[in-house]
PDB file of C-alpha atoms in Angstrom:
ATOM      1  CA  MET P1149      19.408  28.424  -1.357  1.00  0.00           C
ATOM      2  CA  GLU P1150      16.235  30.165  -2.485  1.00  0.00           C
ATOM      3  CA  SER P1151      16.287  33.846  -1.487  1.00  0.00           C
ATOM      4  CA  TYR P1152      13.638  35.187   0.885  1.00  0.00           C
ATOM      5  CA  GLN P1153      12.131  37.333  -1.864  1.00  0.00           C
ATOM      6  CA  ASP P1154      12.002  34.386  -4.284  1.00  0.00           C
ATOM      7  CA  PHE P1155      10.410  32.286  -1.540  1.00  0.00           C
ATOM      8  CA  LEU P1156       7.671  34.905  -0.973  1.00  0.00           C
ATOM      9  CA  GLU P1157       7.007  35.234  -4.701  1.00  0.00           C
ATOM     10  CA  ARG P1158       6.788  31.450  -5.132  1.00  0.00           C
ATOM     11  CA  ILE P1159       4.288  30.832  -2.345  1.00  0.00           C
ATOM     12  CA  SER P1160       2.228  33.832  -3.459  1.00  0.00           C
ATOM     13  CA  GLY P1161       1.675  31.973  -6.727  1.00  0.00           C
ATOM     14  CA  PHE P1162      -0.522  29.342  -5.074  1.00  0.00           C
ATOM     15  CA  GLN P1163      -1.349  30.679  -1.602  1.00  0.00           C
ATOM     16  CA  THR P1164      -4.181  33.032  -2.445  1.00  0.00           C
ATOM     17  CA  GLU P1165      -7.349  34.213  -0.692  1.00  0.00           C
ATOM     18  CA  GLU P1166      -9.382  32.262  -3.251  1.00  0.00           C
ATOM     19  CA  MET P1167      -8.560  28.551  -3.247  1.00  0.00           C
ATOM     20  CA  LEU P1168      -7.191  27.633  -6.674  1.00  0.00           C
ATOM     21  CA  LEU P1169      -9.340  24.617  -7.556  1.00  0.00           C
ATOM     22  CA  VAL P1170     -10.788  24.103 -11.019  1.00  0.00           C
ATOM     23  CA  ASP P1171     -14.589  24.242 -11.048  1.00  0.00           C
ATOM     24  CA  GLY P1172     -16.203  20.823 -11.441  1.00  0.00           C
ATOM     25  CA  ASP P1173     -15.783  17.375  -9.937  1.00  0.00           C
ATOM     26  CA  PHE P1174     -12.504  16.888  -8.085  1.00  0.00           C
ATOM     27  CA  THR P1175     -10.189  13.881  -8.361  1.00  0.00           C
ATOM     28  CA  PRO P1176      -7.379  13.741  -5.774  1.00  0.00           C
ATOM     29  CA  SER P1177      -3.735  13.098  -6.517  1.00  0.00           C
ATOM     30  CA  LYS P1178      -2.647   9.502  -7.053  1.00  0.00           C
ATOM     31  CA  SER P1179      -0.551   9.844  -3.898  1.00  0.00           C
ATOM     32  CA  VAL P1180      -3.687   9.875  -1.712  1.00  0.00           C
ATOM     33  CA  PRO P1181      -4.356   6.095  -2.070  1.00  0.00           C
ATOM     34  CA  ARG P1182      -0.827   5.480  -0.758  1.00  0.00           C
ATOM     35  CA  LYS P1183      -1.907   6.965   2.577  1.00  0.00           C
ATOM     36  CA  VAL P1184      -5.678   6.477   2.688  1.00  0.00           C
ATOM     37  CA  CYS P1185      -7.762   3.270   2.577  1.00  0.00           C
ATOM     38  CA  PRO P1186     -10.865   2.882   0.354  1.00  0.00           C
ATOM     39  CA  ASP P1187     -13.044   3.613   3.417  1.00  0.00           C
ATOM     40  CA  ASN P1188     -11.160   6.905   3.978  1.00  0.00           C
ATOM     41  CA  THR P1189      -9.351   5.738   7.122  1.00  0.00           C
ATOM     42  CA  TYR P1190      -5.561   6.010   7.174  1.00  0.00           C
ATOM     43  CA  SER P1191      -3.563   3.092   5.861  1.00  0.00           C
ATOM     44  CA  ASP P1192      -0.169   1.861   7.025  1.00  0.00           C
ATOM     45  CA  PHE P1193       2.400   4.330   5.707  1.00  0.00           C
ATOM     46  CA  TYR P1194       5.891   4.325   7.149  1.00  0.00           C
ATOM     47  CA  GLY P1195       8.758   6.763   7.261  1.00  0.00           C
ATOM     48  CA  ASP P1196      10.741   9.382   9.106  1.00  0.00           C
ATOM     49  CA  THR P1197      10.789  13.148   9.089  1.00  0.00           C
ATOM     50  CA  THR P1198      11.862  16.252  11.003  1.00  0.00           C
ATOM     51  CA  VAL P1199       9.089  18.478  12.349  1.00  0.00           C
ATOM     52  CA  PHE P1200       8.334  21.411  14.588  1.00  0.00           C
ATOM     53  CA  GLU P1201       5.632  20.502  17.081  1.00  0.00           C
ATOM     54  CA  LEU P1202       3.270  23.409  17.782  1.00  0.00           C
ATOM     55  CA  ASP P1203       2.381  24.928  21.122  1.00  0.00           C
ATOM     56  CA  SER P1204      -1.037  24.058  22.587  1.00  0.00           C
ATOM     57  CA  GLU P1205      -2.558  27.471  21.871  1.00  0.00           C
ATOM     58  CA  SER P1206      -1.662  27.277  18.169  1.00  0.00           C
ATOM     59  CA  LYS P1207      -2.992  23.719  17.943  1.00  0.00           C
ATOM     60  CA  TYR P1208      -6.264  24.849  19.504  1.00  0.00           C
ATOM     61  CA  ARG P1209      -6.666  27.718  17.049  1.00  0.00           C
ATOM     62  CA  ILE P1210      -5.904  25.452  14.089  1.00  0.00           C
ATOM     63  CA  GLU P1211      -8.366  22.887  15.425  1.00  0.00           C
ATOM     64  CA  LYS P1212     -11.117  25.556  15.355  1.00  0.00           C
ATOM     65  CA  ILE P1213     -10.269  26.305  11.713  1.00  0.00           C
ATOM     66  CA  THR P1214     -10.459  22.585  10.910  1.00  0.00           C
ATOM     67  CA  ASP P1215     -13.817  22.342  12.716  1.00  0.00           C
ATOM     68  CA  LYS P1216     -15.293  24.849  10.281  1.00  0.00           C
ATOM     69  CA  LEU P1217     -13.954  22.990   7.262  1.00  0.00           C
ATOM     70  CA  PHE P1218     -15.329  19.636   8.372  1.00  0.00           C
ATOM     71  CA  GLU P1219     -18.662  21.136   9.422  1.00  0.00           C
ATOM     72  CA  SER P1220     -19.063  22.877   6.066  1.00  0.00           C
ATOM     73  CA  VAL P1221     -17.892  20.172   3.653  1.00  0.00           C
ATOM     74  CA  PRO P1222     -17.253  16.818   5.388  1.00  0.00           C
ATOM     75  CA  GLU P1223     -17.651  15.014   2.047  1.00  0.00           C
ATOM     76  CA  VAL P1224     -14.396  16.554   0.838  1.00  0.00           C
ATOM     77  CA  PHE P1225     -12.178  14.838   3.393  1.00  0.00           C
ATOM     78  CA  SER P1226     -10.889  11.483   4.518  1.00  0.00           C
ATOM     79  CA  GLU P1227     -10.626  10.591   8.217  1.00  0.00           C
ATOM     80  CA  ARG P1228      -9.994  13.643  10.380  1.00  0.00           C
ATOM     81  CA  LEU P1229      -6.476  14.075  11.711  1.00  0.00           C
ATOM     82  CA  PRO P1230      -6.090  14.320  15.507  1.00  0.00           C
ATOM     83  CA  SER P1231      -5.119  17.836  16.563  1.00  0.00           C
ATOM     84  CA  SER P1232      -2.184  16.272  18.421  1.00  0.00           C
ATOM     85  CA  THR P1233      -0.557  15.623  15.023  1.00  0.00           C
ATOM     86  CA  TYR P1234      -0.548  19.280  13.924  1.00  0.00           C
ATOM     87  CA  HIS P1235       3.002  20.265  13.047  1.00  0.00           C
ATOM     88  CA  ILE P1236       5.135  22.119  10.529  1.00  0.00           C
ATOM     89  CA  THR P1237       7.540  19.870   8.685  1.00  0.00           C
ATOM     90  CA  LEU P1238      11.099  21.145   8.446  1.00  0.00           C
ATOM     91  CA  HIS P1239      12.337  18.477   6.030  1.00  0.00           C
ATOM     92  CA  ASP P1240      10.869  15.148   4.914  1.00  0.00           C
ATOM     93  CA  LEU P1241      13.135  12.120   4.755  1.00  0.00           C
ATOM     94  CA  TYR P1242      11.974   8.622   3.713  1.00  0.00           C
ATOM     95  CA  ASN P1243       8.488   7.157   3.329  1.00  0.00           C
ATOM     96  CA  SER P1244       6.741   4.166   1.799  1.00  0.00           C
ATOM     97  CA  PRO P1245       3.736   1.875   2.319  1.00  0.00           C
ATOM     98  CA  ASP P1246       6.355  -0.912   2.502  1.00  0.00           C
ATOM     99  CA  LEU P1247       8.627  -0.501   5.536  1.00  0.00           C
ATOM    100  CA  GLY P1248      11.088  -3.048   4.163  1.00  0.00           C
ATOM    101  CA  LYS P1249      11.927  -0.777   1.231  1.00  0.00           C
ATOM    102  CA  ILE P1250      13.112   2.097   3.419  1.00  0.00           C
ATOM    103  CA  ALA P1251      14.199   0.543   6.729  1.00  0.00           C
ATOM    104  CA  GLU P1252      17.910   0.497   5.878  1.00  0.00           C
ATOM    105  CA  LYS P1253      17.842   4.063   4.531  1.00  0.00           C
ATOM    106  CA  MET P1254      16.072   5.259   7.688  1.00  0.00           C
ATOM    107  CA  PHE P1255      18.630   3.482   9.886  1.00  0.00           C
ATOM    108  CA  PHE P1256      21.647   5.094   8.256  1.00  0.00           C
ATOM    109  CA  GLY P1257      19.857   8.437   7.854  1.00  0.00           C
ATOM    110  CA  GLU P1258      19.174   8.579  11.583  1.00  0.00           C
ATOM    111  CA  ILE P1259      22.845   7.929  12.327  1.00  0.00           C
ATOM    112  CA  LYS P1260      23.896  10.654   9.878  1.00  0.00           C
ATOM    113  CA  LEU P1261      21.454  13.161  11.403  1.00  0.00           C
ATOM    114  CA  LYS P1262      22.709  12.471  14.946  1.00  0.00           C
ATOM    115  CA  GLN P1263      26.268  12.991  13.741  1.00  0.00           C
ATOM    116  CA  LEU P1264      25.400  16.327  12.090  1.00  0.00           C
ATOM    117  CA  LEU P1265      23.605  17.597  15.199  1.00  0.00           C
ATOM    118  CA  THR P1266      26.516  16.586  17.401  1.00  0.00           C
ATOM    119  CA  GLU P1267      28.981  18.418  15.147  1.00  0.00           C
ATOM    120  CA  ASN P1268      26.788  21.498  14.769  1.00  0.00           C
ATOM    121  CA  PRO P1269      24.058  21.682  17.426  1.00  0.00           C
ATOM    122  CA  PRO P1270      21.347  24.247  16.596  1.00  0.00           C
ATOM    123  CA  GLY P1271      21.056  25.542  20.146  1.00  0.00           C
ATOM    124  CA  LYS P1272      17.962  27.188  21.552  1.00  0.00           C
ATOM    125  CA  GLN P1273      16.361  29.475  18.998  1.00  0.00           C
ATOM    126  CA  THR P1274      12.929  30.524  17.839  1.00  0.00           C
ATOM    127  CA  ILE P1275      11.519  31.407  14.413  1.00  0.00           C
ATOM    128  CA  LYS P1276       8.600  33.780  14.025  1.00  0.00           C
ATOM    129  CA  MET P1277       6.023  32.755  11.412  1.00  0.00           C
ATOM    130  CA  LYS P1278       2.767  34.174  10.079  1.00  0.00           C
ATOM    131  CA  ALA P1279      -0.150  32.381   8.467  1.00  0.00           C
ATOM    132  CA  LYS P1280      -0.712  33.254   4.826  1.00  0.00           C
ATOM    133  CA  TYR P1281      -3.671  31.325   3.400  1.00  0.00           C
ATOM    134  CA  ILE P1282      -5.372  27.935   3.401  1.00  0.00           C
ATOM    135  CA  PHE P1283      -4.611  26.259   0.084  1.00  0.00           C
ATOM    136  CA  ASN P1284      -4.670  23.053  -1.936  1.00  0.00           C
ATOM    137  CA  MET P1285      -1.448  21.070  -1.498  1.00  0.00           C
ATOM    138  CA  VAL P1286      -0.790  19.386  -4.870  1.00  0.00           C
ATOM    139  CA  GLY P1287      -4.155  17.635  -4.957  1.00  0.00           C
ATOM    140  CA  THR P1288      -3.572  15.653  -1.756  1.00  0.00           C
ATOM    141  CA  SER P1289      -4.794  17.822   1.107  1.00  0.00           C
ATOM    142  CA  VAL P1290      -6.013  21.152   2.412  1.00  0.00           C
ATOM    143  CA  VAL P1291      -3.288  22.926   4.362  1.00  0.00           C
ATOM    144  CA  LEU P1292      -2.634  26.203   6.186  1.00  0.00           C
ATOM    145  CA  GLY P1293       0.479  27.898   4.846  1.00  0.00           C
ATOM    146  CA  PHE P1294       2.972  29.863   6.925  1.00  0.00           C
ATOM    147  CA  TYR P1295       5.963  32.050   6.136  1.00  0.00           C
ATOM    148  CA  PRO P1296       8.853  33.509   8.174  1.00  0.00           C
ATOM    149  CA  THR P1297       8.109  37.108   9.157  1.00  0.00           C
ATOM    150  CA  ASP P1298      11.329  38.548   7.714  1.00  0.00           C
ATOM    151  CA  LYS P1299      14.648  37.649   6.121  1.00  0.00           C
ATOM    152  CA  THR P1300      16.361  37.013   9.458  1.00  0.00           C
ATOM    153  CA  GLU P1301      13.710  34.486  10.510  1.00  0.00           C
ATOM    154  CA  TYR P1302      13.833  32.920   7.046  1.00  0.00           C
ATOM    155  CA  ASN P1303      17.593  32.455   7.227  1.00  0.00           C
ATOM    156  CA  LYS P1304      17.292  30.719  10.607  1.00  0.00           C
ATOM    157  CA  LEU P1305      14.720  28.317   9.152  1.00  0.00           C
ATOM    158  CA  MET P1306      16.756  27.600   6.037  1.00  0.00           C
ATOM    159  CA  THR P1307      19.968  27.004   7.991  1.00  0.00           C
ATOM    160  CA  LEU P1308      18.172  24.203   9.812  1.00  0.00           C
ATOM    161  CA  TYR P1309      16.703  22.951   6.529  1.00  0.00           C
ATOM    162  CA  GLU P1310      20.107  22.856   4.830  1.00  0.00           C
ATOM    163  CA  THR P1311      21.429  20.676   7.660  1.00  0.00           C
ATOM    164  CA  ILE P1312      18.822  17.995   6.877  1.00  0.00           C
ATOM    165  CA  GLU P1313      19.583  18.310   3.160  1.00  0.00           C
ATOM    166  CA  LYS P1314      22.904  16.651   4.028  1.00  0.00           C
ATOM    167  CA  VAL P1315      20.968  13.564   5.144  1.00  0.00           C
ATOM    168  CA  LYS P1316      18.667  13.450   2.132  1.00  0.00           C
ATOM    169  CA  LYS P1317      18.475  16.038  -0.610  1.00  0.00           C
ATOM    170  CA  LEU P1318      14.948  16.859  -1.757  1.00  0.00           C
ATOM    171  CA  ASP P1319      13.989  17.922  -5.270  1.00  0.00           C
ATOM    172  CA  ARG P1320      11.485  20.529  -4.073  1.00  0.00           C
ATOM    173  CA  PRO P1321      11.716  23.770  -2.081  1.00  0.00           C
ATOM    174  CA  LEU P1322      10.356  24.206   1.429  1.00  0.00           C
ATOM    175  CA  THR P1323       6.701  25.246   1.763  1.00  0.00           C
ATOM    176  CA  PRO P1324       5.907  25.520   5.502  1.00  0.00           C
ATOM    177  CA  HIS P1325       2.373  24.373   6.274  1.00  0.00           C
ATOM    178  CA  VAL P1326       0.080  22.542   8.667  1.00  0.00           C
ATOM    179  CA  THR P1327      -2.044  19.783   7.110  1.00  0.00           C
ATOM    180  CA  LEU P1328      -5.715  20.321   7.999  1.00  0.00           C
ATOM    181  CA  GLY P1329      -7.152  17.311   6.182  1.00  0.00           C
ATOM    182  CA  TYR P1330      -6.457  14.823   3.397  1.00  0.00           C
ATOM    183  CA  TYR P1331      -8.927  14.627   0.542  1.00  0.00           C
ATOM    184  CA  ASN P1332     -11.591  11.953   0.204  1.00  0.00           C
ATOM    185  CA  ILE P1333      -9.962   9.091  -1.693  1.00  0.00           C
ATOM    186  CA  ASN P1334     -12.953   9.012  -4.062  1.00  0.00           C
ATOM    187  CA  GLY P1335     -12.875  12.731  -4.813  1.00  0.00           C
ATOM    188  CA  PHE P1336     -15.965  14.914  -4.592  1.00  0.00           C
ATOM    189  CA  SER P1337     -18.608  16.714  -6.627  1.00  0.00           C
ATOM    190  CA  ALA P1338     -18.569  20.095  -8.345  1.00  0.00           C
ATOM    191  CA  GLU P1339     -21.023  21.314  -5.717  1.00  0.00           C
ATOM    192  CA  ASN P1340     -18.629  20.292  -2.931  1.00  0.00           C
ATOM    193  CA  THR P1341     -15.763  21.952  -4.792  1.00  0.00           C
ATOM    194  CA  GLN P1342     -17.625  25.243  -4.858  1.00  0.00           C
ATOM    195  CA  GLN P1343     -18.637  24.945  -1.210  1.00  0.00           C
ATOM    196  CA  LEU P1344     -15.022  24.221  -0.202  1.00  0.00           C
ATOM    197  CA  LYS P1345     -13.786  27.265  -2.101  1.00  0.00           C
ATOM    198  CA  GLU P1346     -16.371  29.504  -0.435  1.00  0.00           C
ATOM    199  CA  THR P1347     -15.560  28.157   3.029  1.00  0.00           C
ATOM    200  CA  VAL P1348     -11.827  28.624   2.515  1.00  0.00           C
ATOM    201  CA  ARG P1349     -12.324  32.162   1.231  1.00  0.00           C
ATOM    202  CA  GLU P1350     -14.204  33.078   4.419  1.00  0.00           C
ATOM    203  CA  LEU P1351     -11.656  31.351   6.678  1.00  0.00           C
ATOM    204  CA  ASN P1352      -8.793  33.127   4.943  1.00  0.00           C
ATOM    205  CA  LYS P1353     -10.268  36.436   6.051  1.00  0.00           C
ATOM    206  CA  GLU P1354     -10.161  35.241   9.673  1.00  0.00           C
ATOM    207  CA  ILE P1355      -6.568  33.969   9.776  1.00  0.00           C
ATOM    208  CA  ASN P1356      -5.010  37.276   8.761  1.00  0.00           C
ATOM    209  CA  GLY P1357      -2.387  38.099  11.396  1.00  0.00           C
ATOM    210  CA  PHE P1358      -2.282  34.600  12.930  1.00  0.00           C
ATOM    211  CA  GLU P1359       1.292  34.264  14.226  1.00  0.00           C
ATOM    212  CA  ILE P1360       3.147  31.295  15.654  1.00  0.00           C
ATOM    213  CA  GLU P1361       6.637  30.825  17.033  1.00  0.00           C
ATOM    214  CA  LEU P1362       8.606  27.734  16.099  1.00  0.00           C
ATOM    215  CA  SER P1363      11.234  26.566  18.557  1.00  0.00           C
ATOM    216  CA  THR P1364      14.190  24.220  18.292  1.00  0.00           C
ATOM    217  CA  GLN P1365      13.066  22.962  21.701  1.00  0.00           C
ATOM    218  CA  ARG P1366      10.034  21.509  19.887  1.00  0.00           C
ATOM    219  CA  LEU P1367      11.965  20.333  16.812  1.00  0.00           C
ATOM    220  CA  TYR P1368      12.055  16.530  16.563  1.00  0.00           C
ATOM    221  CA  TYR P1369      13.267  13.694  14.448  1.00  0.00           C
ATOM    222  CA  GLN P1370      10.148  11.522  14.146  1.00  0.00           C
ATOM    223  CA  LYS P1371       9.084   8.200  12.718  1.00  0.00           C
ATOM    224  CA  PHE P1372       5.529   7.483  11.632  1.00  0.00           C
ATOM    225  CA  LEU P1373       3.264   4.503  11.055  1.00  0.00           C
ATOM    226  CA  SER P1374       0.499   6.376   9.261  1.00  0.00           C
ATOM    227  CA  MET P1375      -0.543   9.973   8.706  1.00  0.00           C
ATOM    228  CA  LYS P1376      -2.034  10.058  12.213  1.00  0.00           C
ATOM    229  CA  GLU P1377       0.601   8.120  14.169  1.00  0.00           C
ATOM    230  CA  TYR P1378       3.911   9.910  14.829  1.00  0.00           C
ATOM    231  CA  ILE P1379       6.610   8.975  17.330  1.00  0.00           C
ATOM    232  CA  ASN P1380       9.217  11.430  18.643  1.00  0.00           C
ATOM    233  CA  ILE P1381      12.620   9.736  18.471  1.00  0.00           C
ATOM    234  CA  PHE P1382      14.878  12.568  19.654  1.00  0.00           C
ATOM    235  CA  PRO P1383      14.824  16.381  19.898  1.00  0.00           C
ATOM    236  CA  PHE P1384      17.274  18.658  18.069  1.00  0.00           C
ATOM    237  CA  ASP P1385      18.016  20.715  21.175  1.00  0.00           C
TER     238      ASP P1385
END
């Protein structure tokens, strides 16, 4: 497991006050067309995941941040995500534009997860998190990053994460975040790039000290039909 100090050093490499986008026209990651239609609405995209739903106050505050992004540079984004979808992913599982390719894996993964939670229930616990910065998530989206406030909170989060690793092992470390918006499938201009960077720099000054509390009482195994349609299947607690 990645140590807390290593975790902090890693996220500090890309979560900075100044959004790390190269000046010039922007072309999104090739993963965006898997989730977004040519008209920038969300396409059918299936899968399952484990997520912390956020409390209403946190969702409202994040919605206000998103308002400013979309008011400043709407050309940068695809269809806006409903605020009801705001969450922090604990651990992704399976996903594909073709449900048939993952249906069997999802079925057996769900059974395995239920078994693990029965054998070792997480109980009622909370995890204190702080916002770091808004940043570019691997060329797919603009997100708001969070981190556990200390080593104790980090260990609680990672214990939960390691449980889901037994269902499906990921080849990437955990980077807690809330997705604010997916990029325009067609990319955007150098002028929009600069405007986005300036807007994010100003917003990052405002989010300093923004704290949230994750709870296992709001931790769910979910299935989704697109990036704006999530269904709670069962809670962890």
